Amino acid sequence: MKTHILGFPSIGKQRELKQALESYWKGELSEKSLLESCEQLKLRHWNIQKEAGLDYVVTGDFSLYDRMLDVTFAIGAIPPRFKRDESRLKLYFSLARGDAGRNISAMDMTKWFNTNYHYIVPEIGEEEWVANEHPIVEDTLLAKKNGFNPKPALIGPFTWLALSKAQNGADKYKRLDQVVSTYAKLLETLRDHCDYIQIEEPILCAEPTPKEVSDRFAEIYAKLNAACGGAKLILTTYFGTLGQNIPLALNADCGVLHIDLVNGKEQLENILPSFPKEKSLSLGLINGRNIWKSDYSKAAKLVEQAVRVLGGDRVLLSSSCSLAHCPTDLAEETALPEHIKNRMAFAVQKCAEISSLRDIIKRGDTAALEKNAAQLLEAAKLPDIFVSSVRDRVKAIEPSMLSRKSAYPARRAAQKWLNLPPLPTTTIGSFPQTAAIRKTRLSYKRGEITHDEYIAAIRSEIKVCVEKQEKLGLDVLVHGECERNDMTEYFGAQLGGFCFTQNGWVQSYGSRCVKPPVIYGDVYRKAPMTIDWISYAQSLSSKPLKGMLTGPVTMLCWSFARDDLEPSETCKQIALAIRDEVQDLEKAGIRVIQIDEAALREGMPLSVEQAQKYLQWATDSFRLAASGVEDKTQIHTHMCYSEFNSIFAWIAKMDADVISIESSRSGMELLNAFADFRYQNEIGPGVYDIHSPRVPTQEEMAELLRKALKHIPKEQLWVNPDCGLKTRQWEEAYPSLENMVAAAKQIRAELNK
Ligand code: GLN
Ligand code: ZN
């Protein structure tokens, strides 16, 4: 029984990769030093896997920015706007981050299936592709040279192509053969250096399967499998069940099939009876997406079920997906309550869990099994896990609590008192988090400044922020979120049932990491969370200040949720806490309240059936949080993505008065969905791409607004950036917003003519 994982986090237990990248981008670190730091990290991560007793270490899981981009770069699918006159590394990073100097915008970025990881979306046009070398080759040789047993891992051609975006109506699947020939060459280079090659096709778990994928899957995998020669191809699926694609996966040429048994337990019994004789099965048993210890007895049962049918030799033990979605090492945590830490496992510990599981099965290590069972039992009994007042409140939720007093048209009339101009301008909430702001928060956390000093410092930042917005001429202001290091952590820290790690970082995109809070028990609000700051901000301006909250679904999706309660129940608990805050904001005289649901779509399961269930409870939770206010209070929501088509009806059901969405990178395409649906409420499609340091021009944004007006009546249109500005510098944000306000004024004038 061989053991392996699907991937290890690249970022490093102390975020070493982040530091190296950011110093390199600032010009403080040479290319050579950057690559040396990366090599150290790779060696360290391979060592962890080897020490844990795994049979293979993964190569090709490490990326300087993004693994989808690595494939794009290797295939040579470089959009024509980028110039190829610089070093390969510079070109690679400008695809991801844009080239501010030359005014070239970055490639689009979007969420990787239902995770909070963002990949760079391949753009497929008609241009010629010139293949480049893929770093996986060098990494595999490096691993081998250092005495490791490498298993190269690549995102598969169907997943790459299915997630790419065709430019100007190009037929992207026309390029399939060319893509596959690059893969085949790559596999031929790798095959003599390894026993297994992992090719990941999570697209097989996503519904509906594009016809182009099903039609050509068998033929293409025959080619890829042949290119692997003596190495065994592991056709790797994750993030859900294969569902209708079971026959496709079983019939595809490959040595091993990997399935996710965390997000798709039930598929094992559907797969085993007809599992082909010549293949092995890799079982994804250890959850790559949470931080909890595995239940060995449950996992062992699945292994035994597989071994009974296939025999031990044809079974491999693994993680459900790459461990890149969980933090690196629990040993870095020194401040967690012992009883919570005892329940946890991060990537390093999960590698060991896979080995333990093998020992349990192979050698009948019952001591390990019993110890694990005892620990889990102990954890379930702890007092702060079950709070009866919270359970009672959830039970008492009435359907009427999920709806506003009146339907949108009446609310629209009631909200006239806000006195907003046509095409009102606003921002999404956060303003640049300057070094001074971060220092203030840190000093307070460390006890270096008093509470009063902290309040004064934050208030003065809020004041600066409000003054800047007044000067810019924005219509609905925000306080800037300078007291928040993170939109989930800020609220989690004030809610019961949450706790925090010191180093539980997970990569979000490029060098950006998040440290998700941990929900370990029932959730409740202890006291108001935002009222003082917003009230202070409102006292500085006669314009409406927008109260800023994180929605229940986003709180849940961006935390590590407990695994002993249904997520839908945890979500209701959070929604009730946010509902209380919304009502308190209204009482404090705040007229506009934004409840961010940035994560609503990413939390959606990949199968249609599970997705419908999720969307029902997720949108209900949002409504529960949002509906406790008067008609004249304007509720906004914000979402950070542009893939709306499949969930549009649900977005509409959320019934927010105003929704702001990401769209500048995708050129307002998504507004088609709003137009087709005859969406009644107001919409702010982002006109300023905040993921890039580039300052968009007034004319560019005016043009996006003109495009938007083709789909959306002017009465419904708002003007705002794509997302919050916390990662930007004032030097970029201010002129960008100046241009944005000017663009809004220009279009208002054009509409008046
Ligand atoms: N209000 C948040 C901000 O501006 C929203 C961030 C997000 O959607 N990711 O930072
Ligand atoms: Zn956003």
mmCIF file of N, CA and C in Angstrom, residues 522-639:
data_model
loop_
_atom_site.group_PDB
_atom_site.id
_atom_site.type_symbol
_atom_site.label_atom_id
_atom_site.label_comp_id
_atom_site.label_asym_id
_atom_site.label_seq_id
_atom_site.Cartn_x
_atom_site.Cartn_y
_atom_site.Cartn_z
ATOM 1 N N ASP A 522 -20.114 26.615 19.291
ATOM 2 C CA ASP A 522 -21.273 27.414 18.891
ATOM 3 C C ASP A 522 -20.919 28.897 18.850
ATOM 4 N N VAL A 523 -21.498 29.617 17.859
ATOM 5 C CA VAL A 523 -21.121 31.017 17.608
ATOM 6 C C VAL A 523 -22.182 31.974 18.146
ATOM 7 N N TYR A 524 -21.745 33.007 18.839
ATOM 8 C CA TYR A 524 -22.670 34.035 19.321
ATOM 9 C C TYR A 524 -21.942 35.366 19.449
ATOM 10 N N ARG A 525 -22.727 36.465 19.414
ATOM 11 C CA ARG A 525 -22.136 37.800 19.559
ATOM 12 C C ARG A 525 -22.065 38.155 21.035
ATOM 13 N N LYS A 526 -20.920 38.650 21.456
ATOM 14 C CA LYS A 526 -20.761 39.006 22.869
ATOM 15 C C LYS A 526 -21.170 40.450 23.115
ATOM 16 N N ALA A 527 -20.888 41.328 22.135
ATOM 17 C CA ALA A 527 -21.179 42.766 22.269
ATOM 18 C C ALA A 527 -21.140 43.369 20.870
ATOM 19 N N PRO A 528 -21.660 44.603 20.694
ATOM 20 C CA PRO A 528 -21.555 45.253 19.383
ATOM 21 C C PRO A 528 -20.103 45.278 18.905
ATOM 22 N N MET A 529 -19.920 45.176 17.575
ATOM 23 C CA MET A 529 -18.570 44.955 17.055
ATOM 24 C C MET A 529 -18.013 46.125 16.241
ATOM 25 N N THR A 530 -18.928 46.921 15.648
ATOM 26 C CA THR A 530 -18.439 47.946 14.714
ATOM 27 C C THR A 530 -19.013 49.334 14.991
ATOM 28 N N ILE A 531 -19.964 49.419 15.907
ATOM 29 C CA ILE A 531 -20.785 50.633 16.021
ATOM 30 C C ILE A 531 -19.949 51.879 16.336
ATOM 31 N N ASP A 532 -19.006 51.762 17.265
ATOM 32 C CA ASP A 532 -18.254 52.955 17.669
ATOM 33 C C ASP A 532 -17.479 53.571 16.509
ATOM 34 N N TRP A 533 -16.793 52.712 15.773
ATOM 35 C CA TRP A 533 -15.972 53.238 14.671
ATOM 36 C C TRP A 533 -16.836 53.909 13.620
ATOM 37 N N ILE A 534 -17.909 53.235 13.223
ATOM 38 C CA ILE A 534 -18.741 53.793 12.143
ATOM 39 C C ILE A 534 -19.422 55.074 12.622
ATOM 40 N N SER A 535 -19.878 55.074 13.858
ATOM 41 C CA SER A 535 -20.551 56.277 14.366
ATOM 42 C C SER A 535 -19.577 57.447 14.370
ATOM 43 N N TYR A 536 -18.353 57.167 14.778
ATOM 44 C CA TYR A 536 -17.360 58.247 14.753
ATOM 45 C C TYR A 536 -17.190 58.766 13.320
ATOM 46 N N ALA A 537 -17.048 57.847 12.374
ATOM 47 C CA ALA A 537 -16.865 58.245 10.977
ATOM 48 C C ALA A 537 -18.067 59.064 10.506
ATOM 49 N N GLN A 538 -19.272 58.625 10.858
ATOM 50 C CA GLN A 538 -20.477 59.337 10.423
ATOM 51 C C GLN A 538 -20.518 60.748 11.020
ATOM 52 N N SER A 539 -19.968 60.886 12.217
ATOM 53 C CA SER A 539 -19.992 62.207 12.858
ATOM 54 C C SER A 539 -19.133 63.218 12.097
ATOM 55 N N LEU A 540 -18.281 62.742 11.208
ATOM 56 C CA LEU A 540 -17.369 63.634 10.490
ATOM 57 C C LEU A 540 -17.924 64.106 9.151
ATOM 58 N N SER A 541 -19.065 63.553 8.739
ATOM 59 C CA SER A 541 -19.539 63.873 7.396
ATOM 60 C C SER A 541 -21.054 63.935 7.339
ATOM 61 N N SER A 542 -21.543 64.765 6.427
ATOM 62 C CA SER A 542 -22.999 64.787 6.258
ATOM 63 C C SER A 542 -23.421 63.770 5.199
ATOM 64 N N LYS A 543 -22.456 63.241 4.490
ATOM 65 C CA LYS A 543 -22.793 62.201 3.514
ATOM 66 C C LYS A 543 -23.019 60.875 4.229
ATOM 67 N N PRO A 544 -23.790 59.964 3.631
ATOM 68 C CA PRO A 544 -24.010 58.684 4.321
ATOM 69 C C PRO A 544 -22.723 57.866 4.431
ATOM 70 N N LEU A 545 -22.491 57.341 5.616
ATOM 71 C CA LEU A 545 -21.377 56.438 5.870
ATOM 72 C C LEU A 545 -21.924 55.019 5.780
ATOM 73 N N LYS A 546 -21.201 54.170 5.101
ATOM 74 C CA LYS A 546 -21.680 52.797 4.899
ATOM 75 C C LYS A 546 -21.100 51.912 6.006
ATOM 76 N N GLY A 547 -21.959 51.309 6.801
ATOM 77 C CA GLY A 547 -21.503 50.353 7.825
ATOM 78 C C GLY A 547 -21.050 49.089 7.123
ATOM 79 N N MET A 548 -19.979 48.491 7.626
ATOM 80 C CA MET A 548 -19.331 47.434 6.856
ATOM 81 C C MET A 548 -19.230 46.143 7.649
ATOM 82 N N LEU A 549 -19.930 45.112 7.180
ATOM 83 C CA LEU A 549 -19.937 43.839 7.908
ATOM 84 C C LEU A 549 -19.574 42.697 6.970
ATOM 85 N N THR A 550 -19.087 41.632 7.546
ATOM 86 C CA THR A 550 -18.830 40.426 6.762
ATOM 87 C C THR A 550 -20.014 39.485 6.943
ATOM 88 N N GLY A 551 -20.530 38.971 5.841
ATOM 89 C CA GLY A 551 -21.734 38.151 5.884
ATOM 90 C C GLY A 551 -21.483 36.756 6.460
ATOM 91 N N PRO A 552 -22.575 36.100 6.859
ATOM 92 C CA PRO A 552 -22.447 34.794 7.516
ATOM 93 C C PRO A 552 -21.823 33.714 6.635
ATOM 94 N N VAL A 553 -22.161 33.715 5.355
ATOM 95 C CA VAL A 553 -21.629 32.665 4.480
ATOM 96 C C VAL A 553 -20.123 32.856 4.304
ATOM 97 N N THR A 554 -19.723 34.113 4.159
ATOM 98 C CA THR A 554 -18.305 34.412 4.002
ATOM 99 C C THR A 554 -17.535 34.114 5.288
ATOM 100 N N MET A 555 -18.120 34.454 6.414
ATOM 101 C CA MET A 555 -17.480 34.123 7.693
ATOM 102 C C MET A 555 -17.223 32.614 7.768
ATOM 103 N N LEU A 556 -18.220 31.862 7.333
ATOM 104 C CA LEU A 556 -18.109 30.404 7.385
ATOM 105 C C LEU A 556 -17.079 29.882 6.381
ATOM 106 N N CYS A 557 -17.202 30.342 5.131
ATOM 107 C CA CYS A 557 -16.312 29.821 4.076
ATOM 108 C C CYS A 557 -14.865 30.206 4.322
ATOM 109 N N TRP A 558 -14.638 31.351 4.912
ATOM 110 C CA TRP A 558 -13.270 31.810 5.111
ATOM 111 C C TRP A 558 -12.719 31.448 6.479
ATOM 112 N N SER A 559 -13.447 30.594 7.174
ATOM 113 C CA SER A 559 -12.926 30.062 8.432
ATOM 114 C C SER A 559 -12.710 28.576 8.222
ATOM 115 N N PHE A 560 -11.965 27.986 9.122
ATOM 116 C CA PHE A 560 -11.959 26.531 9.167
ATOM 117 C C PHE A 560 -13.150 26.127 10.023
ATOM 118 N N ALA A 561 -14.168 25.599 9.371
ATOM 119 C CA ALA A 561 -15.402 25.300 10.089
ATOM 120 C C ALA A 561 -15.239 24.015 10.889
ATOM 121 N N ARG A 562 -15.989 23.916 11.957
ATOM 122 C CA ARG A 562 -15.950 22.695 12.756
ATOM 123 C C ARG A 562 -16.478 21.539 11.921
ATOM 124 N N ASP A 563 -16.043 20.352 12.233
ATOM 125 C CA ASP A 563 -16.512 19.204 11.447
ATOM 126 C C ASP A 563 -17.503 18.350 12.235
ATOM 127 N N ASP A 564 -17.979 18.877 13.389
ATOM 128 C CA ASP A 564 -18.931 18.106 14.183
ATOM 129 C C ASP A 564 -20.329 18.722 14.176
ATOM 130 N N LEU A 565 -20.562 19.721 13.293
ATOM 131 C CA LEU A 565 -21.902 20.301 13.155
ATOM 132 C C LEU A 565 -22.086 20.633 11.675
ATOM 133 N N GLU A 566 -23.317 20.458 11.164
ATOM 134 C CA GLU A 566 -23.578 20.794 9.762
ATOM 135 C C GLU A 566 -23.199 22.260 9.506
ATOM 136 N N PRO A 567 -22.497 22.541 8.394
ATOM 137 C CA PRO A 567 -22.146 23.933 8.086
ATOM 138 C C PRO A 567 -23.382 24.844 8.042
ATOM 139 N N SER A 568 -24.512 24.323 7.581
ATOM 140 C CA SER A 568 -25.708 25.167 7.496
ATOM 141 C C SER A 568 -26.134 25.641 8.883
ATOM 142 N N GLU A 569 -25.926 24.826 9.896
ATOM 143 C CA GLU A 569 -26.301 25.209 11.260
ATOM 144 C C GLU A 569 -25.334 26.257 11.802
ATOM 145 N N THR A 570 -24.049 26.041 11.583
ATOM 146 C CA THR A 570 -23.067 27.045 12.006
ATOM 147 C C THR A 570 -23.382 28.381 11.335
ATOM 148 N N CYS A 571 -23.778 28.316 10.065
ATOM 149 C CA CYS A 571 -24.054 29.528 9.308
ATOM 150 C C CYS A 571 -25.230 30.301 9.908
ATOM 151 N N LYS A 572 -26.258 29.590 10.350
ATOM 152 C CA LYS A 572 -27.398 30.266 10.987
ATOM 153 C C LYS A 572 -26.954 30.962 12.273
ATOM 154 N N GLN A 573 -26.105 30.302 13.026
ATOM 155 C CA GLN A 573 -25.617 30.910 14.271
ATOM 156 C C GLN A 573 -24.896 32.228 13.968
ATOM 157 N N ILE A 574 -24.062 32.211 12.927
ATOM 158 C CA ILE A 574 -23.329 33.439 12.579
ATOM 159 C C ILE A 574 -24.310 34.507 12.088
ATOM 160 N N ALA A 575 -25.292 34.071 11.279
ATOM 161 C CA ALA A 575 -26.258 35.020 10.716
ATOM 162 C C ALA A 575 -26.999 35.761 11.835
ATOM 163 N N LEU A 576 -27.344 35.063 12.889
ATOM 164 C CA LEU A 576 -28.052 35.721 13.991
ATOM 165 C C LEU A 576 -27.154 36.766 14.657
ATOM 166 N N ALA A 577 -25.889 36.453 14.779
ATOM 167 C CA ALA A 577 -24.952 37.416 15.373
ATOM 168 C C ALA A 577 -24.832 38.663 14.495
ATOM 169 N N ILE A 578 -24.762 38.471 13.184
ATOM 170 C CA ILE A 578 -24.643 39.612 12.260
ATOM 171 C C ILE A 578 -25.956 40.415 12.236
ATOM 172 N N ARG A 579 -27.074 39.708 12.308
ATOM 173 C CA ARG A 579 -28.376 40.386 12.332
ATOM 174 C C ARG A 579 -28.446 41.373 13.503
ATOM 175 N N ASP A 580 -27.959 40.957 14.646
ATOM 176 C CA ASP A 580 -27.947 41.851 15.805
ATOM 177 C C ASP A 580 -27.112 43.094 15.510
ATOM 178 N N GLU A 581 -25.988 42.891 14.845
ATOM 179 C CA GLU A 581 -25.096 44.014 14.542
ATOM 180 C C GLU A 581 -25.756 44.966 13.535
ATOM 181 N N VAL A 582 -26.434 44.393 12.538
ATOM 182 C CA VAL A 582 -27.117 45.212 11.528
ATOM 183 C C VAL A 582 -28.160 46.093 12.219
ATOM 184 N N GLN A 583 -28.919 45.504 13.116
ATOM 185 C CA GLN A 583 -29.962 46.272 13.802
ATOM 186 C C GLN A 583 -29.358 47.356 14.687
ATOM 187 N N ASP A 584 -28.242 47.054 15.314
ATOM 188 C CA ASP A 584 -27.584 48.068 16.153
ATOM 189 C C ASP A 584 -27.027 49.215 15.312
ATOM 190 N N LEU A 585 -26.539 48.899 14.119
ATOM 191 C CA LEU A 585 -26.045 49.958 13.232
ATOM 192 C C LEU A 585 -27.195 50.886 12.857
ATOM 193 N N GLU A 586 -28.331 50.296 12.516
ATOM 194 C CA GLU A 586 -29.487 51.102 12.143
ATOM 195 C C GLU A 586 -29.880 52.015 13.306
ATOM 196 N N LYS A 587 -29.903 51.445 14.499
ATOM 197 C CA LYS A 587 -30.248 52.236 15.690
ATOM 198 C C LYS A 587 -29.270 53.393 15.885
ATOM 199 N N ALA A 588 -28.034 53.164 15.509
ATOM 200 C CA ALA A 588 -27.012 54.210 15.686
ATOM 201 C C ALA A 588 -27.075 55.260 14.584
ATOM 202 N N GLY A 589 -28.057 55.153 13.686
ATOM 203 C CA GLY A 589 -28.234 56.180 12.658
ATOM 204 C C GLY A 589 -27.456 55.927 11.378
ATOM 205 N N ILE A 590 -26.986 54.739 11.190
ATOM 206 C CA ILE A 590 -26.275 54.410 9.955
ATOM 207 C C ILE A 590 -27.327 54.045 8.900
ATOM 208 N N ARG A 591 -27.292 54.756 7.752
ATOM 209 C CA ARG A 591 -28.378 54.626 6.765
ATOM 210 C C ARG A 591 -28.089 53.592 5.688
ATOM 211 N N VAL A 592 -26.811 53.296 5.518
ATOM 212 C CA VAL A 592 -26.416 52.325 4.489
ATOM 213 C C VAL A 592 -25.542 51.271 5.159
ATOM 214 N N ILE A 593 -25.841 49.997 4.925
ATOM 215 C CA ILE A 593 -25.063 48.920 5.554
ATOM 216 C C ILE A 593 -24.690 47.895 4.501
ATOM 217 N N GLN A 594 -23.423 47.599 4.412
ATOM 218 C CA GLN A 594 -22.967 46.596 3.438
ATOM 219 C C GLN A 594 -22.618 45.302 4.165
ATOM 220 N N ILE A 595 -23.181 44.221 3.674
ATOM 221 C CA ILE A 595 -22.867 42.900 4.241
ATOM 222 C C ILE A 595 -22.141 42.124 3.143
ATOM 223 N N ASP A 596 -20.846 42.010 3.290
ATOM 224 C CA ASP A 596 -20.032 41.389 2.242
ATOM 225 C C ASP A 596 -20.277 39.890 2.186
ATOM 226 N N GLU A 597 -20.593 39.400 1.004
ATOM 227 C CA GLU A 597 -20.663 37.948 0.820
ATOM 228 C C GLU A 597 -19.704 37.553 -0.293
ATOM 229 N N ALA A 598 -18.460 37.954 -0.095
ATOM 230 C CA ALA A 598 -17.425 37.728 -1.094
ATOM 231 C C ALA A 598 -17.263 36.243 -1.405
ATOM 232 N N ALA A 599 -17.616 35.384 -0.470
ATOM 233 C CA ALA A 599 -17.298 33.960 -0.631
ATOM 234 C C ALA A 599 -18.494 33.107 -1.019
ATOM 235 N N LEU A 600 -19.640 33.761 -1.236
ATOM 236 C CA LEU A 600 -20.844 32.953 -1.452
ATOM 237 C C LEU A 600 -20.685 31.916 -2.553
ATOM 238 N N ARG A 601 -20.095 32.341 -3.657
ATOM 239 C CA ARG A 601 -20.021 31.407 -4.768
ATOM 240 C C ARG A 601 -18.955 30.346 -4.580
ATOM 241 N N GLU A 602 -17.849 30.740 -3.981
ATOM 242 C CA GLU A 602 -16.764 29.772 -3.867
ATOM 243 C C GLU A 602 -17.113 28.619 -2.941
ATOM 244 N N GLY A 603 -18.043 28.849 -2.022
ATOM 245 C CA GLY A 603 -18.404 27.775 -1.093
ATOM 246 C C GLY A 603 -19.302 26.742 -1.731
ATOM 247 N N MET A 604 -19.682 26.987 -2.976
ATOM 248 C CA MET A 604 -20.675 26.131 -3.626
ATOM 249 C C MET A 604 -20.090 24.783 -4.024
ATOM 250 N N PRO A 605 -20.720 23.697 -3.585
ATOM 251 C CA PRO A 605 -20.224 22.373 -3.994
ATOM 252 C C PRO A 605 -20.283 22.205 -5.502
ATOM 253 N N LEU A 606 -19.493 21.279 -6.020
ATOM 254 C CA LEU A 606 -19.377 21.155 -7.472
ATOM 255 C C LEU A 606 -20.522 20.385 -8.116
ATOM 256 N N SER A 607 -21.211 19.556 -7.343
ATOM 257 C CA SER A 607 -22.306 18.814 -7.968
ATOM 258 C C SER A 607 -23.594 19.634 -7.882
ATOM 259 N N VAL A 608 -24.426 19.521 -8.908
ATOM 260 C CA VAL A 608 -25.620 20.358 -9.013
ATOM 261 C C VAL A 608 -26.543 20.145 -7.811
ATOM 262 N N GLU A 609 -26.710 18.902 -7.438
ATOM 263 C CA GLU A 609 -27.635 18.603 -6.352
ATOM 264 C C GLU A 609 -27.162 19.225 -5.027
ATOM 265 N N GLN A 610 -25.896 19.008 -4.707
ATOM 266 C CA GLN A 610 -25.366 19.585 -3.469
ATOM 267 C C GLN A 610 -25.350 21.110 -3.532
ATOM 268 N N ALA A 611 -25.114 21.631 -4.740
ATOM 269 C CA ALA A 611 -25.044 23.081 -4.893
ATOM 270 C C ALA A 611 -26.404 23.722 -4.597
ATOM 271 N N GLN A 612 -27.474 23.111 -5.056
ATOM 272 C CA GLN A 612 -28.798 23.690 -4.824
ATOM 273 C C GLN A 612 -29.106 23.750 -3.329
ATOM 274 N N LYS A 613 -28.773 22.689 -2.640
ATOM 275 C CA LYS A 613 -29.005 22.669 -1.188
ATOM 276 C C LYS A 613 -28.211 23.777 -0.509
ATOM 277 N N TYR A 614 -26.948 23.870 -0.910
ATOM 278 C CA TYR A 614 -26.078 24.889 -0.326
ATOM 279 C C TYR A 614 -26.632 26.290 -0.579
ATOM 280 N N LEU A 615 -27.011 26.564 -1.836
ATOM 281 C CA LEU A 615 -27.460 27.915 -2.172
ATOM 282 C C LEU A 615 -28.710 28.289 -1.392
ATOM 283 N N GLN A 616 -29.549 27.307 -1.145
ATOM 284 C CA GLN A 616 -30.752 27.572 -0.361
ATOM 285 C C GLN A 616 -30.384 28.036 1.055
ATOM 286 N N TRP A 617 -29.560 27.249 1.746
ATOM 287 C CA TRP A 617 -29.270 27.672 3.129
ATOM 288 C C TRP A 617 -28.347 28.872 3.187
ATOM 289 N N ALA A 618 -27.487 29.024 2.165
ATOM 290 C CA ALA A 618 -26.560 30.166 2.167
ATOM 291 C C ALA A 618 -27.335 31.473 1.963
ATOM 292 N N THR A 619 -28.226 31.505 0.980
ATOM 293 C CA THR A 619 -28.971 32.745 0.744
ATOM 294 C C THR A 619 -29.952 33.009 1.894
ATOM 295 N N ASP A 620 -30.508 31.950 2.456
ATOM 296 C CA ASP A 620 -31.365 32.136 3.640
ATOM 297 C C ASP A 620 -30.584 32.780 4.781
ATOM 298 N N SER A 621 -29.356 32.342 4.963
ATOM 299 C CA SER A 621 -28.548 32.906 6.048
ATOM 300 C C SER A 621 -28.272 34.383 5.808
ATOM 301 N N PHE A 622 -27.979 34.730 4.548
ATOM 302 C CA PHE A 622 -27.762 36.151 4.247
ATOM 303 C C PHE A 622 -29.019 36.952 4.576
ATOM 304 N N ARG A 623 -30.161 36.423 4.153
ATOM 305 C CA ARG A 623 -31.420 37.142 4.389
ATOM 306 C C ARG A 623 -31.717 37.270 5.874
ATOM 307 N N LEU A 624 -31.390 36.228 6.594
ATOM 308 C CA LEU A 624 -31.586 36.269 8.040
ATOM 309 C C LEU A 624 -30.744 37.399 8.646
ATOM 310 N N ALA A 625 -29.532 37.536 8.155
ATOM 311 C CA ALA A 625 -28.648 38.581 8.673
ATOM 312 C C ALA A 625 -29.129 39.974 8.264
ATOM 313 N N ALA A 626 -29.682 40.089 7.046
ATOM 314 C CA ALA A 626 -29.931 41.408 6.451
ATOM 315 C C ALA A 626 -31.330 41.969 6.683
ATOM 316 N N SER A 627 -32.288 41.125 7.054
ATOM 317 C CA SER A 627 -33.689 41.540 6.937
ATOM 318 C C SER A 627 -34.297 42.217 8.154
ATOM 319 N N GLY A 628 -33.525 42.392 9.199
ATOM 320 C CA GLY A 628 -34.129 42.946 10.416
ATOM 321 C C GLY A 628 -34.219 44.469 10.456
ATOM 322 N N VAL A 629 -34.132 45.147 9.302
ATOM 323 C CA VAL A 629 -34.115 46.622 9.312
ATOM 324 C C VAL A 629 -35.306 47.233 8.583
ATOM 325 N N GLU A 630 -35.496 48.544 8.775
ATOM 326 C CA GLU A 630 -36.568 49.292 8.116
ATOM 327 C C GLU A 630 -36.304 49.410 6.618
ATOM 328 N N ASP A 631 -37.369 49.686 5.872
ATOM 329 C CA ASP A 631 -37.237 49.835 4.423
ATOM 330 C C ASP A 631 -36.262 50.945 4.026
ATOM 331 N N LYS A 632 -36.217 52.001 4.838
ATOM 332 C CA LYS A 632 -35.383 53.148 4.430
ATOM 333 C C LYS A 632 -33.894 52.888 4.645
ATOM 334 N N THR A 633 -33.559 51.834 5.319
ATOM 335 C CA THR A 633 -32.141 51.492 5.466
ATOM 336 C C THR A 633 -31.699 50.698 4.243
ATOM 337 N N GLN A 634 -30.618 51.158 3.628
ATOM 338 C CA GLN A 634 -30.196 50.536 2.370
ATOM 339 C C GLN A 634 -29.152 49.453 2.644
ATOM 340 N N ILE A 635 -29.489 48.240 2.213
ATOM 341 C CA ILE A 635 -28.567 47.118 2.416
ATOM 342 C C ILE A 635 -27.781 46.856 1.121
ATOM 343 N N HIS A 636 -26.478 46.875 1.259
ATOM 344 C CA HIS A 636 -25.611 46.521 0.132
ATOM 345 C C HIS A 636 -25.009 45.149 0.382
ATOM 346 N N THR A 637 -24.629 44.490 -0.704
ATOM 347 C CA THR A 637 -23.765 43.339 -0.540
ATOM 348 C C THR A 637 -22.663 43.452 -1.588
ATOM 349 N N HIS A 638 -21.603 42.694 -1.381
ATOM 350 C CA HIS A 638 -20.493 42.760 -2.321
ATOM 351 C C HIS A 638 -19.984 41.348 -2.594
ATOM 352 N N MET A 639 -19.667 41.092 -3.840
ATOM 353 C CA MET A 639 -19.131 39.783 -4.213
ATOM 354 C C MET A 639 -17.929 39.961 -5.110
#
